[in-house]
Coordinates of C-alpha atoms and ligand atoms in Angstrom, one line a residue:
M2 CA 8.3 -28.0 43.3
T3 CA 8.7 -28.8 39.7
T4 CA 12.1 -29.0 38.0
T5 CA 12.6 -28.5 34.4
T6 CA 15.5 -30.4 32.8
T7 CA 17.0 -29.6 29.5
A8 CA 18.4 -32.6 27.8
P9 CA 22.2 -32.1 27.4
P10 CA 23.5 -31.9 23.8
M11 CA 24.7 -35.1 22.3
L12 CA 27.6 -33.4 20.6
S13 CA 29.3 -30.3 21.8
L14 CA 32.2 -28.5 20.2
R15 CA 33.7 -25.6 22.2
N16 CA 36.2 -23.1 20.8
G17 CA 37.5 -25.5 18.2
V18 CA 40.6 -24.5 16.3
A19 CA 41.8 -26.5 13.4
G20 CA 43.5 -26.0 10.0
Y21 CA 45.9 -27.3 7.4
G22 CA 49.6 -26.5 7.8
P23 CA 50.0 -22.8 8.6
T24 CA 46.4 -22.1 7.7
T25 CA 43.8 -21.7 10.5
V26 CA 40.3 -22.7 9.2
L27 CA 38.3 -23.3 12.3
D28 CA 38.8 -20.3 14.4
G29 CA 37.0 -20.7 17.7
L30 CA 34.1 -22.8 16.4
S31 CA 31.4 -23.7 18.9
F32 CA 28.1 -25.5 18.3
D33 CA 25.9 -28.2 19.9
V34 CA 23.7 -30.9 18.4
H35 CA 20.8 -32.3 20.5
P36 CA 19.5 -35.8 20.4
G37 CA 17.4 -36.4 17.3
E38 CA 18.0 -32.9 16.1
R39 CA 18.4 -31.9 12.4
L40 CA 20.9 -29.1 12.2
A41 CA 21.7 -27.3 9.0
M42 CA 25.2 -25.9 8.7
I43 CA 25.5 -23.2 6.0
G44 CA 27.8 -20.5 4.8
R45 CA 29.8 -19.4 1.8
N46 CA 32.3 -21.6 0.1
G47 CA 35.5 -22.0 2.0
V48 CA 34.3 -20.9 5.4
G49 CA 35.1 -24.2 7.0
K50 CA 32.0 -26.4 6.9
T51 CA 33.7 -29.5 5.6
T52 CA 36.6 -29.0 7.9
A53 CA 34.1 -28.7 10.8
L54 CA 32.6 -32.1 9.9
R55 CA 36.1 -33.6 9.5
A56 CA 37.1 -32.3 12.9
V57 CA 34.1 -33.9 14.5
M58 CA 35.0 -37.2 12.8
G59 CA 38.6 -37.0 13.8
L60 CA 39.9 -36.6 10.3
V61 CA 41.4 -33.2 11.1
P62 CA 43.0 -32.8 14.5
L63 CA 41.7 -30.0 16.9
R64 CA 44.6 -27.7 17.8
S65 CA 42.6 -26.5 20.7
G66 CA 39.1 -26.6 22.0
S67 CA 37.0 -29.4 23.4
L68 CA 34.8 -32.0 21.8
H69 CA 32.3 -34.1 23.6
F70 CA 29.9 -36.8 22.3
L71 CA 27.4 -38.6 24.5
G72 CA 29.1 -37.3 27.6
Q73 CA 32.5 -38.5 26.5
D74 CA 35.6 -36.4 25.6
I75 CA 36.3 -37.7 22.1
A76 CA 38.9 -35.1 21.0
K77 CA 41.8 -37.6 21.1
L78 CA 40.0 -40.6 19.6
Q79 CA 40.7 -42.1 16.2
P80 CA 38.0 -41.8 13.5
H81 CA 37.1 -45.5 13.8
Q82 CA 36.6 -45.1 17.5
R83 CA 34.3 -42.2 17.0
A84 CA 32.4 -44.3 14.5
D85 CA 32.1 -47.1 17.0
L86 CA 30.6 -44.6 19.5
G87 CA 27.9 -43.6 17.0
L88 CA 29.2 -40.9 14.6
G89 CA 28.5 -41.5 10.9
Y90 CA 30.0 -39.5 8.1
V91 CA 29.0 -39.2 4.4
P92 CA 31.8 -37.1 2.8
Q93 CA 31.2 -34.6 0.0
T94 CA 32.8 -37.1 -2.5
R95 CA 30.5 -40.0 -2.6
D96 CA 32.9 -42.7 -1.5
I97 CA 31.2 -45.8 -2.7
F98 CA 33.3 -48.7 -4.1
P99 CA 32.6 -48.4 -7.9
S100 CA 33.8 -52.0 -8.7
L101 CA 31.3 -53.5 -6.2
T102 CA 27.6 -53.9 -6.6
V103 CA 25.1 -52.0 -4.6
E104 CA 24.6 -55.0 -2.3
E105 CA 28.3 -55.5 -1.9
N106 CA 28.7 -51.8 -1.0
L107 CA 26.0 -52.2 1.6
L108 CA 27.5 -55.4 3.0
A109 CA 30.7 -53.4 3.5
G110 CA 28.8 -51.1 5.8
L111 CA 27.3 -53.8 8.0
K112 CA 30.0 -54.2 10.5
R113 CA 28.9 -56.9 12.9
R114 CA 25.3 -56.9 12.0
P115 CA 23.4 -59.7 10.3
R116 CA 22.8 -59.6 6.5
S117 CA 19.1 -59.2 7.1
A118 CA 19.9 -55.6 8.3
L119 CA 20.2 -54.7 4.6
D120 CA 16.4 -54.7 4.4
E121 CA 16.5 -51.4 6.5
A122 CA 18.5 -49.8 3.7
Y123 CA 16.2 -51.2 1.0
T124 CA 13.0 -50.1 2.8
L125 CA 14.4 -46.6 3.1
F126 CA 15.7 -46.4 -0.4
P127 CA 13.6 -48.7 -2.7
R128 CA 15.6 -47.6 -5.6
L129 CA 18.6 -49.4 -4.2
A130 CA 16.6 -52.6 -3.8
E131 CA 15.8 -52.4 -7.6
R132 CA 19.5 -51.9 -8.3
R133 CA 21.0 -54.3 -5.8
R134 CA 22.9 -56.2 -8.5
N135 CA 24.1 -53.1 -10.4
G136 CA 27.7 -52.0 -10.2
G137 CA 28.5 -48.7 -8.4
T138 CA 29.4 -47.0 -11.7
Q139 CA 26.1 -47.9 -13.2
L140 CA 24.2 -45.7 -10.7
S141 CA 23.1 -42.2 -11.3
G142 CA 24.5 -39.4 -9.0
G143 CA 21.4 -39.5 -6.9
E144 CA 21.5 -43.3 -6.5
Q145 CA 25.2 -43.1 -5.6
Q146 CA 24.3 -40.6 -2.9
M147 CA 21.6 -42.9 -1.6
L148 CA 24.1 -45.7 -1.4
S149 CA 26.6 -43.6 0.5
V150 CA 23.9 -42.6 3.0
A151 CA 22.4 -46.1 3.3
R152 CA 25.8 -47.6 3.9
A153 CA 26.6 -45.1 6.6
L154 CA 23.2 -45.8 8.3
L155 CA 23.9 -49.5 8.5
G156 CA 26.5 -48.8 11.1
R157 CA 23.6 -47.4 13.2
P158 CA 25.1 -44.0 13.9
R159 CA 23.4 -41.8 16.5
L160 CA 24.5 -38.7 14.7
L161 CA 25.0 -38.6 10.9
L162 CA 27.1 -35.9 9.2
L163 CA 26.1 -35.2 5.7
D164 CA 28.4 -33.0 3.5
E165 CA 26.5 -31.5 0.6
P166 CA 24.4 -34.6 -0.1
L167 CA 22.4 -32.8 -2.7
E168 CA 25.3 -31.3 -4.7
G169 CA 25.0 -31.7 -8.4
L170 CA 21.7 -33.6 -8.4
A171 CA 18.6 -32.8 -10.4
P172 CA 15.7 -31.1 -8.5
L173 CA 13.5 -34.2 -8.4
I174 CA 16.2 -36.4 -7.1
R175 CA 17.1 -33.8 -4.4
L176 CA 13.5 -33.9 -3.3
E177 CA 13.4 -37.7 -3.2
L178 CA 16.6 -37.7 -1.1
L179 CA 15.4 -35.1 1.3
R180 CA 12.2 -37.1 1.8
A181 CA 14.2 -40.2 2.5
F182 CA 16.4 -38.3 5.0
A183 CA 13.3 -37.0 6.8
Q184 CA 11.8 -40.5 6.8
M185 CA 15.1 -41.8 8.1
A186 CA 15.2 -39.2 10.9
E187 CA 11.6 -39.9 11.9
Q188 CA 12.0 -43.7 11.9
T189 CA 15.4 -44.0 13.6
G190 CA 15.5 -40.9 15.8
I191 CA 19.0 -40.3 14.4
A192 CA 20.4 -36.7 14.7
T193 CA 21.8 -35.1 11.5
I194 CA 24.0 -32.3 10.5
I195 CA 23.4 -31.3 6.9
V196 CA 25.9 -29.0 5.2
E197 CA 24.3 -27.6 2.0
Q198 CA 24.7 -25.0 -0.6
Q199 CA 21.0 -25.5 -1.5
V200 CA 20.1 -23.3 1.5
D201 CA 16.3 -23.3 1.1
E202 CA 16.1 -27.1 0.8
A203 CA 18.4 -27.6 3.8
L204 CA 16.3 -25.2 5.9
Q205 CA 13.2 -27.1 5.0
Y206 CA 14.7 -30.3 6.2
A207 CA 16.4 -28.9 9.3
Q208 CA 14.9 -27.6 12.6
R209 CA 17.8 -25.3 13.4
A210 CA 20.6 -23.7 11.5
V211 CA 24.1 -22.4 12.2
I212 CA 25.8 -20.0 9.8
L213 CA 29.6 -20.2 9.6
D214 CA 31.9 -17.5 8.4
H215 CA 35.7 -17.6 8.7
G216 CA 35.6 -20.7 10.8
T217 CA 33.2 -19.5 13.4
V218 CA 29.4 -19.4 14.0
V219 CA 28.1 -16.0 13.2
H220 CA 24.3 -16.7 13.4
T221 CA 22.1 -19.4 15.0
A222 CA 18.3 -19.5 14.4
P223 CA 15.4 -21.9 14.0
A224 CA 15.4 -23.0 10.4
N225 CA 11.8 -21.7 9.6
E226 CA 12.8 -18.3 11.0
L227 CA 15.9 -18.2 8.9
L228 CA 14.0 -19.2 5.8
N229 CA 12.1 -15.9 6.1
D230 CA 15.2 -13.8 7.0
G231 CA 16.5 -12.8 3.6
D232 CA 18.7 -10.1 5.1
T233 CA 20.7 -12.5 7.2
L234 CA 21.0 -15.1 4.4
E235 CA 22.0 -12.4 1.9
R236 CA 24.6 -11.1 4.3
W237 CA 26.3 -14.4 5.3
V238 CA 25.4 -16.8 2.6
G239 CA 25.1 -14.3 -0.3
M240 CA 22.0 -15.8 -1.8
A241 CA 18.3 -15.2 -1.4
V242 CA 15.9 -18.1 -1.0
H243 CA 12.8 -18.4 -3.0
Ligands
LIG23 N1 43.4 -30.4 2.6 C1 43.5 -29.1 2.6 N2 44.7 -28.5 2.6 C2 44.8 -27.2 2.7 N3 43.8 -26.3 2.7 C3 42.6 -26.8 2.7 C4 42.4 -28.2 2.7 N4 41.0 -28.5 2.7 C5 40.4 -27.3 2.7 N5 41.3 -26.3 2.8 C6 41.1 -24.8 2.8 O1 40.4 -24.6 4.1 C7 39.3 -23.6 3.9 C8 38.0 -24.2 4.3 O2 37.7 -25.3 3.5 P1 36.4 -26.2 3.7 O3 36.3 -26.6 5.1 O4 36.4 -27.2 2.7 O5 35.2 -25.1 3.5 P2 33.7 -25.3 3.0 O6 33.4 -26.7 3.2 O7 32.9 -24.4 3.9 O8 33.6 -24.9 1.6 C9 39.4 -23.2 2.4 O9 40.1 -22.1 2.3 C10 40.1 -24.4 1.8 O10 40.8 -24.0 0.6
LIG24 MG1 32.7 -28.2 1.8

């Protein structure tokens, strides 16, 4: 007799409810991420995408619902404890230290790893190697984003949460970043959730997508299927892809 086993999800949010003050933003949100998976999370402005990532990271408390990561209940853990377990987060605002150089910013992400680990970041983002002595403020928007992502990666997360990493960047830089993300995913086996307004680019990067509306998942589909489903995108995201 043969048995088929499906690998359990690495992250699982069930019926998550969260908000700010009297406002409920996440309203029964459920989704899974599988090991090594690239998941796109899309939806109109204000539907709760950033709040969802913040709730996973522990920056917004869950009022109810359950959250498991690598088999462990993490709903009550502090953000730094979740980071230690393997969750990495690159917030929408690129939170690099502007007064520090590229290299100093990266050193701040090393935690207990040797300095030689910086080579991983420089291999993935050669642009950062060229600019290692430059101050954070001397970087272009794309380079700042690379630095944010590279620094998060040095903590060796198993799941990286990327909040609109392409926002405000020129098309060529977006392409370069997406290529670096794909290379990173292939080389490290890391799983990613990418939140994006640039829906077509996110769907090209991702394998699967969840669409949020009013703090809940309204549609789940393989990314390549959704790319060709203009009706669904028009309905829930309000934009056609080209
Ligand atoms: N710190 C906050 N305090 C109060 N309301 C907030 C805060 N952050 C976000 N919101 C509100 O929560 C809703 C969801 O926001 P957000 O999760 O940022 O959505 P998205 O990332 O999908 O654009 C919005 O209505 C937003 O105005
Ligand atoms: Mg947002």
